[in-house]
Amino acid sequence: MYKKLFVGLTCLMAIFFITHIADAETPIAGPWLWMLATTEAGQGGQNSTDIDSLSVASGGDVTEEMVAMNGAKEGDEVGDYAWTVGELPANGDINTMAVDTGMTTNAAFDDVTSYGLIYLNSPTDQPGVTLGVSSDDSIKVWLNGEVVHTNATNRGRGGAPSNIDGYQDKIEVDLVSGGNLLMVKVSERGGGWGQYVGIAADITGVSTAPPILHITGEWVWMIAPTEAGQGGQNSTDIDSLAVASNDDVTEEMVAMNGATEGDEVGDYAWTVGTLPADGNINTMLVELGVTENADFNDVSSYAVITLVADEDIEGAMMGVSSDDSVKVWLNGEVVHTNATNRGRGNAQSFQDTFAVNLVQGDNILMIKVSERGGGWGMFAGINVPVEAVYKSSVELGTSVEAAGKLPTTWGSLKVK
């Protein structure tokens, strides 16, 4: 189950390619991510329900089980077709959608199977909800990698349901908090070809990519005041660590090597803490004893955390929200900057999203939020399976060379 891979993360209800669902019981138009796979002549519909057409088309390189568990990426090819984003028309006609999106020019495709992928975003765990499906012809449904329904039949799909009772097949399923990967296979024998899918549950959005989830592990924090009136966007590209430490410590050094709890930069020490659910940095710092100032203005925070990945990952989506400006480093490289004065919004959406690449093992993430006045906070998230934890520079095995010092680790830098 994809959701269970996200260790130390919680759900965010706003996602890449999001569509708000006002009434999830009526047919979900999408966008869905689609794949087509032809069958042998006369073997579409009920005859191909339990044939893995993805495996056949790819020579075994791609299977239904793999995609149902892990999803797929737009543009990736399986046989003669590529995964393509498209919305179903109101009448549920898959053939029309496939022509409109350029997947095929055949307006009367027979003996063919479609695979539709979509993430259903749930704000909470929702056990025992009703999933409704109608199909032309046969249908097979997976949810979070598990087969939850099969109906090997040749039939028309009927009219568009107005509520959950209007679907041909109704299945009880369990939703988990966050993104739930739904894969619907419809095998077409001849004539019409289409589907309707709806669910009697609280769904806040759908997407063709995994949702971005909040990073909620322990970060190690540092603050560095700026000159009066120079916080927020004005200090985005000022190295406040270098200013505070007289160049002994720099943003580049920390972004590359991490930081260790207790090490000092200027008047403050790196302190481990968990960001509260509302993203309020100021509240957290007061509770941690870093400052007594409950309305700190003209100041920058630095938050460092290690994202541990099981494998190299290209094109992961990250999201950040900030009050005020934000700058993000991953493994020593600046991956995002937004020099702005703004409020951070709420936990249900990310203001900025951007793609990053992760390496297998430890990835050092550093986020700088520069505060001008008023609120001060951030949210951060990622949409790939990682473990988010605090690791000291000693644990990371990184080293730095501060000005006038021999190469050493952060853990021993202050001892010298």
Coordinates of C-alpha atoms in Angstrom, one line a residue:
M1 CA 0.0 0.0 0.0
Y2 CA 1.7 3.2 -1.2
K3 CA 0.5 5.3 1.7
K4 CA 2.2 3.1 4.2
L5 CA 5.6 3.9 2.7
F6 CA 5.6 7.4 4.0
V7 CA 7.3 7.2 7.3
G8 CA 7.0 10.3 9.5
L9 CA 4.7 12.1 7.1
T10 CA 1.0 13.1 7.4
C11 CA -1.5 13.8 4.7
L12 CA -2.0 17.1 2.9
M13 CA -5.3 17.6 1.0
A14 CA -3.9 19.7 -1.8
I15 CA -1.9 17.9 -4.5
F16 CA -0.4 18.0 -8.0
F17 CA -3.1 18.0 -10.7
I18 CA -5.8 18.6 -8.1
T19 CA -9.5 18.7 -8.8
H20 CA -11.9 19.5 -5.9
I21 CA -14.7 16.9 -5.5
A22 CA -18.0 18.5 -4.5
D23 CA -19.9 15.2 -4.7
A24 CA -17.8 12.1 -5.0
E25 CA -20.9 9.9 -5.4
T26 CA -21.4 11.2 -9.0
P27 CA -19.0 10.0 -11.7
I28 CA -15.4 11.2 -11.2
A29 CA -14.3 12.8 -14.4
G30 CA -10.7 13.0 -13.4
P31 CA -8.1 13.8 -14.6
W32 CA -7.2 10.2 -14.8
L33 CA -4.0 8.7 -16.1
W34 CA -4.7 6.3 -19.0
M35 CA -3.2 3.3 -20.7
L36 CA -4.5 1.2 -23.6
A37 CA -3.6 -2.4 -24.4
T38 CA -5.1 -4.3 -27.3
T39 CA -6.2 -8.0 -27.0
E40 CA -6.4 -10.8 -29.5
A41 CA -9.4 -10.5 -31.9
G42 CA -12.6 -11.6 -30.2
Q43 CA -10.8 -11.9 -26.8
G44 CA -11.8 -8.5 -25.3
G45 CA -14.4 -7.9 -22.7
Q46 CA -15.1 -10.7 -20.2
N47 CA -12.5 -13.0 -21.8
S48 CA -9.6 -10.6 -21.0
T49 CA -10.7 -9.6 -17.5
D50 CA -8.1 -11.8 -15.8
I51 CA -5.4 -11.5 -18.5
D52 CA -2.6 -9.1 -17.5
S53 CA -2.7 -7.0 -20.7
L54 CA 0.0 -4.7 -19.4
S55 CA 2.4 -7.6 -19.0
V56 CA 1.5 -9.0 -22.4
A57 CA 2.0 -5.5 -24.1
S58 CA 5.4 -5.0 -22.3
G59 CA 6.8 -8.4 -22.6
G60 CA 6.6 -8.8 -18.8
D61 CA 8.4 -5.5 -18.0
V62 CA 5.2 -3.9 -16.6
T63 CA 2.5 -5.7 -14.8
E64 CA -0.9 -4.9 -13.4
E65 CA 0.4 -5.6 -9.9
M66 CA 3.3 -3.2 -10.2
V67 CA 1.1 -0.3 -11.5
A68 CA -1.7 -1.0 -9.0
M69 CA 0.8 -0.7 -6.2
N70 CA 3.1 2.0 -7.4
G71 CA 1.2 4.1 -10.0
A72 CA 2.7 5.3 -13.3
K73 CA 4.2 8.4 -14.8
E74 CA 2.7 10.4 -17.7
G75 CA 4.6 9.7 -20.8
D76 CA 6.0 6.3 -19.8
E77 CA 5.3 3.7 -22.5
V78 CA 3.8 0.2 -22.3
G79 CA 3.8 -1.5 -25.7
D80 CA 2.4 0.8 -28.4
Y81 CA 0.9 3.4 -26.0
A82 CA 2.1 5.9 -23.4
W83 CA 0.4 6.8 -20.1
T84 CA -1.7 9.9 -20.9
V85 CA -3.7 12.3 -18.8
G86 CA -7.4 12.8 -19.7
E87 CA -10.8 13.5 -18.3
L88 CA -13.8 11.4 -19.0
P89 CA -16.7 13.1 -20.7
A90 CA -20.0 13.3 -18.8
N91 CA -21.3 10.1 -20.6
G92 CA -18.3 8.1 -19.5
D93 CA -17.1 7.3 -23.0
I94 CA -13.5 6.0 -22.8
N95 CA -13.2 5.8 -26.6
T96 CA -14.1 9.5 -27.0
M97 CA -11.6 10.4 -24.4
A98 CA -8.9 8.3 -26.0
V99 CA -9.5 10.1 -29.4
D100 CA -9.7 13.5 -27.8
T101 CA -6.3 13.0 -26.0
G102 CA -4.6 11.7 -29.2
M103 CA -4.1 8.1 -27.8
T104 CA -5.9 6.7 -30.8
T105 CA -7.6 7.7 -34.0
N106 CA -9.9 4.7 -33.9
A107 CA -13.3 6.0 -32.9
A108 CA -14.8 2.5 -32.7
F109 CA -12.1 0.5 -30.9
D110 CA -13.0 -3.1 -30.1
D111 CA -11.0 -5.9 -28.3
V112 CA -9.0 -3.4 -26.2
T113 CA -8.5 -2.8 -22.5
S114 CA -8.1 0.5 -20.7
Y115 CA -6.4 1.2 -17.4
G116 CA -7.4 4.3 -15.5
L117 CA -5.3 5.5 -12.6
I118 CA -6.3 8.1 -10.0
Y119 CA -5.5 9.1 -6.5
L120 CA -8.4 9.7 -4.2
N121 CA -7.4 12.1 -1.5
S122 CA -9.0 11.4 1.9
P123 CA -8.7 13.8 4.9
T124 CA -8.9 10.8 7.3
D125 CA -9.1 7.0 7.5
Q126 CA -12.5 6.1 6.2
P127 CA -13.3 2.4 6.7
G128 CA -16.3 0.7 5.1
V129 CA -17.3 3.3 2.4
T130 CA -19.1 2.3 -0.8
L131 CA -17.3 2.5 -4.1
G132 CA -19.6 2.4 -7.1
V133 CA -18.6 1.3 -10.7
S134 CA -20.4 0.8 -14.0
S135 CA -18.7 -0.5 -17.1
D136 CA -18.8 -1.4 -20.7
D137 CA -17.7 -4.2 -20.9
S138 CA -16.0 -6.1 -18.1
I139 CA -14.3 -4.4 -15.1
K140 CA -11.5 -5.1 -12.5
V141 CA -10.7 -2.7 -9.7
W142 CA -7.6 -2.3 -7.5
L143 CA -7.3 0.0 -4.4
N144 CA -3.9 0.6 -2.9
G145 CA -2.5 -2.4 -4.7
E146 CA -5.3 -4.9 -3.7
V147 CA -8.0 -6.3 -6.0
V148 CA -11.3 -5.1 -4.5
H149 CA -13.7 -6.0 -7.3
T150 CA -14.0 -8.1 -10.5
N151 CA -16.9 -8.5 -12.8
A152 CA -16.2 -10.5 -16.0
T153 CA -19.2 -9.5 -18.0
N154 CA -20.1 -8.1 -21.4
R155 CA -22.6 -5.3 -20.8
G156 CA -23.5 -1.7 -21.4
R157 CA -22.7 0.9 -18.7
G158 CA -26.1 2.5 -18.5
G159 CA -26.6 6.1 -17.8
A160 CA -24.6 8.4 -15.5
P161 CA -25.5 7.7 -11.9
S162 CA -26.7 10.6 -9.8
N163 CA -25.9 8.9 -6.5
I164 CA -24.1 5.8 -5.2
D165 CA -27.2 3.6 -5.6
G166 CA -27.2 4.2 -9.4
Y167 CA -24.0 2.2 -10.1
Q168 CA -24.1 -1.3 -11.5
D169 CA -21.6 -2.7 -8.9
K170 CA -21.2 -1.5 -5.4
I171 CA -18.2 -2.5 -3.3
E172 CA -17.2 -1.8 0.4
V173 CA -13.7 -0.5 0.6
D174 CA -11.4 1.1 3.2
L175 CA -9.7 4.5 2.5
V176 CA -6.6 5.6 4.4
S177 CA -5.7 9.1 5.3
G178 CA -3.9 10.7 2.3
G179 CA -3.7 9.5 -1.3
N180 CA -5.5 6.2 -2.2
L181 CA -4.4 4.8 -5.5
L182 CA -7.4 3.5 -7.5
M183 CA -6.8 1.5 -10.7
V184 CA -9.8 0.6 -12.9
K185 CA -9.5 -1.8 -15.8
V186 CA -12.2 -1.9 -18.4
S187 CA -12.0 -4.5 -21.1
E188 CA -14.0 -3.8 -24.3
R189 CA -15.3 -6.5 -26.6
G190 CA -17.3 -4.5 -29.1
G191 CA -19.7 -1.6 -29.4
G192 CA -19.7 0.9 -26.6
W193 CA -16.7 1.4 -24.2
G194 CA -16.8 3.4 -21.0
Q195 CA -17.0 3.6 -17.3
Y196 CA -18.5 5.5 -14.3
V197 CA -16.8 5.5 -10.9
G198 CA -18.0 7.2 -7.7
I199 CA -17.5 6.8 -4.0
A200 CA -19.7 7.6 -1.0
A201 CA -16.9 9.2 1.1
D202 CA -15.3 12.5 1.9
I203 CA -12.9 13.1 -0.9
T204 CA -11.1 16.4 -1.0
G205 CA -9.4 16.0 -4.4
V206 CA -8.1 13.7 -7.0
S207 CA -4.8 13.6 -8.9
T208 CA -2.7 11.6 -11.4
A209 CA 0.4 11.8 -9.2
P210 CA 0.9 10.9 -5.5
P211 CA -0.1 13.6 -3.1
I212 CA 2.4 15.8 -1.4
L213 CA 2.5 14.9 2.3
H214 CA 3.7 17.0 5.2
I215 CA 7.1 16.3 6.6
T216 CA 6.6 16.0 10.3
G217 CA 9.8 14.5 11.6
E218 CA 12.2 16.3 14.0
W219 CA 14.1 19.2 12.4
V220 CA 17.1 20.9 13.9
W221 CA 16.6 24.7 14.1
M222 CA 18.7 27.8 14.1
I223 CA 17.6 31.5 14.1
A224 CA 19.6 34.6 13.0
P225 CA 18.2 38.1 13.4
T226 CA 18.5 40.6 10.5
E227 CA 18.8 44.4 10.6
A228 CA 15.6 46.2 11.5
G229 CA 13.3 46.3 8.5
Q230 CA 15.5 43.9 6.5
G231 CA 13.7 40.6 7.2
G232 CA 11.4 38.8 4.8
Q233 CA 12.1 39.1 1.1
N234 CA 15.0 41.5 1.8
S235 CA 17.1 38.9 3.5
T236 CA 16.3 35.9 1.3
D237 CA 19.7 36.0 -0.4
I238 CA 21.7 37.3 2.6
D239 CA 23.7 34.6 4.3
S240 CA 22.5 35.3 7.9
L241 CA 24.5 32.3 9.3
A242 CA 27.7 33.9 7.9
V243 CA 26.7 37.3 9.3
A244 CA 25.9 35.8 12.8
S245 CA 29.1 33.7 12.9
N246 CA 31.6 36.2 11.3
D247 CA 31.8 33.7 8.4
D248 CA 32.8 30.7 10.6
V249 CA 29.5 29.1 9.5
T250 CA 27.8 29.6 6.2
E251 CA 24.5 28.5 4.5
E252 CA 26.5 26.5 2.0
M253 CA 28.3 24.6 4.7
V254 CA 25.2 23.6 6.6
A255 CA 23.2 22.8 3.4
M256 CA 25.9 20.4 2.4
N257 CA 26.9 18.9 5.8
G258 CA 23.9 19.3 8.1
A259 CA 24.0 20.6 11.6
T260 CA 24.3 19.2 15.1
E261 CA 22.2 20.0 18.1
G262 CA 23.9 22.2 20.6
D263 CA 26.4 23.8 18.2
E264 CA 26.3 27.6 18.3
V265 CA 25.9 30.2 15.6
G266 CA 26.1 33.7 17.0
D267 CA 23.7 34.1 19.9
Y268 CA 21.8 30.8 19.3
A269 CA 22.4 27.1 19.3
W270 CA 21.0 24.4 16.9
T271 CA 17.9 23.0 18.6
V272 CA 15.9 19.9 17.7
G273 CA 12.1 20.4 17.5
T274 CA 9.0 19.3 15.7
L275 CA 7.0 21.9 13.7
P276 CA 3.5 22.2 15.1
A277 CA 0.5 21.3 12.9
D278 CA -0.2 25.0 12.2
G279 CA 3.3 25.5 11.0
N280 CA 4.0 28.3 13.5
I281 CA 7.8 28.6 13.9
N282 CA 7.6 31.4 16.5
T283 CA 5.3 29.3 18.8
M284 CA 7.6 26.3 18.5
L285 CA 10.8 28.3 19.3
V286 CA 9.2 29.8 22.4
E287 CA 8.1 26.3 23.6
L288 CA 11.6 25.0 22.9
G289 CA 13.2 27.8 24.9
V290 CA 15.1 29.2 22.0
T291 CA 13.6 32.6 22.5
E292 CA 11.1 34.4 24.8
N293 CA 10.0 36.7 22.0
A294 CA 6.5 35.6 21.0
D295 CA 6.4 38.1 18.2
F296 CA 9.8 37.9 16.7
N297 CA 10.2 40.1 13.6
D298 CA 13.2 40.7 11.2
V299 CA 14.7 37.2 11.7
S300 CA 15.5 34.1 9.7
S301 CA 15.0 30.5 10.7
Y302 CA 17.0 27.6 9.3
A303 CA 15.5 24.1 9.5
V304 CA 17.5 21.0 8.6
I305 CA 16.2 17.5 8.3
T306 CA 17.4 14.3 6.7
L307 CA 15.2 12.5 4.1
V308 CA 16.2 8.8 3.9
A309 CA 15.3 7.2 0.6
D310 CA 15.4 3.5 -0.3
E311 CA 16.6 4.3 -3.8
D312 CA 17.5 7.1 -6.2
I313 CA 14.3 9.0 -7.1
E314 CA 14.1 11.5 -10.0
G315 CA 11.4 14.1 -10.3
A316 CA 9.9 13.9 -6.8
M317 CA 7.5 16.8 -6.1
M318 CA 8.2 19.0 -3.1
G319 CA 5.9 21.6 -1.6
V320 CA 6.5 24.6 0.7
S321 CA 4.5 27.4 2.2
S322 CA 6.1 30.2 4.1
D323 CA 5.6 33.4 6.1
D324 CA 7.5 35.3 4.8
S325 CA 10.2 34.4 2.2
V326 CA 11.6 31.0 1.6
K327 CA 14.8 29.4 0.2
V328 CA 15.3 25.6 0.0
W329 CA 18.5 23.5 -0.4
L330 CA 18.7 19.8 -1.0
N331 CA 22.1 18.1 -0.7
G332 CA 23.9 21.4 -0.8
E333 CA 22.1 22.7 -3.9
V334 CA 19.5 25.5 -4.0
V335 CA 16.4 24.0 -5.4
H336 CA 13.8 26.7 -4.8
T337 CA 13.7 30.4 -3.9
N338 CA 10.8 32.8 -3.4
A339 CA 11.7 36.2 -2.1
T340 CA 8.3 37.4 -1.0
N341 CA 6.4 38.8 2.0
R342 CA 3.3 36.7 2.5
G343 CA 1.2 34.7 4.9
R344 CA 1.8 30.9 4.9
G345 CA -1.9 30.0 4.3
N346 CA -3.2 26.8 5.9
A347 CA -2.1 23.2 6.0
Q348 CA -4.5 22.2 3.2
S349 CA -2.4 23.6 0.4
F350 CA 1.2 24.3 -0.6
Q351 CA 2.0 27.7 -2.1
D352 CA 5.1 26.6 -4.1
T353 CA 5.7 23.2 -5.7
F354 CA 8.9 22.1 -7.5
A355 CA 10.7 18.9 -8.6
V356 CA 13.8 17.5 -6.9
N357 CA 16.0 14.4 -7.3
L358 CA 16.8 12.2 -4.3
V359 CA 19.8 9.9 -3.9
Q360 CA 19.6 6.5 -2.2
G361 CA 20.2 7.0 1.5
D362 CA 20.6 10.3 3.3
N363 CA 19.4 13.6 1.7
I364 CA 20.0 16.8 3.6
L365 CA 17.1 19.2 3.3
M366 CA 17.5 22.8 4.6
I367 CA 14.7 25.4 4.5
K368 CA 15.3 29.1 5.3
V369 CA 12.3 31.2 6.2
S370 CA 12.9 34.9 6.6
E371 CA 10.3 36.8 8.6
R372 CA 9.6 40.5 8.2
G373 CA 6.7 41.0 10.6
G374 CA 3.5 39.5 11.9
G375 CA 3.2 35.7 11.4
W376 CA 6.2 33.4 11.0
G377 CA 5.9 29.9 9.9
M378 CA 6.2 27.2 7.2
F379 CA 4.9 23.9 5.8
A380 CA 7.0 21.5 3.8
G381 CA 6.2 18.2 2.1
I382 CA 7.2 15.6 -0.5
N383 CA 5.3 13.0 -2.5
V384 CA 7.7 10.1 -2.5
P385 CA 8.5 7.4 0.1
V386 CA 11.1 8.7 2.5
E387 CA 11.8 8.6 6.2
A388 CA 12.2 12.1 7.7
V389 CA 14.6 12.2 10.7
Y390 CA 17.1 14.4 12.5
K391 CA 20.7 13.2 12.0
S392 CA 23.7 15.1 13.3
S393 CA 26.7 15.8 11.1
V394 CA 28.5 13.0 13.0
E395 CA 25.8 10.5 12.1
L396 CA 25.8 11.7 8.5
G397 CA 29.6 11.4 8.3
T398 CA 29.9 14.9 6.8
S399 CA 32.7 17.3 7.4
V400 CA 33.3 21.0 7.0
E401 CA 36.2 23.4 6.9
A402 CA 35.4 26.6 8.8
A403 CA 37.5 29.7 8.2
G404 CA 40.7 29.4 10.2
K405 CA 40.0 25.8 11.3
L406 CA 41.1 22.4 10.3
P407 CA 38.5 20.1 8.6
T408 CA 36.3 18.7 11.3
T409 CA 32.7 17.7 11.9
W410 CA 30.0 20.0 13.3
G411 CA 29.9 17.9 16.4
S412 CA 33.5 18.9 17.3
L413 CA 33.7 22.3 15.7
K414 CA 32.9 24.2 18.9
V415 CA 35.4 22.2 21.0
K416 CA 38.3 23.5 19.0

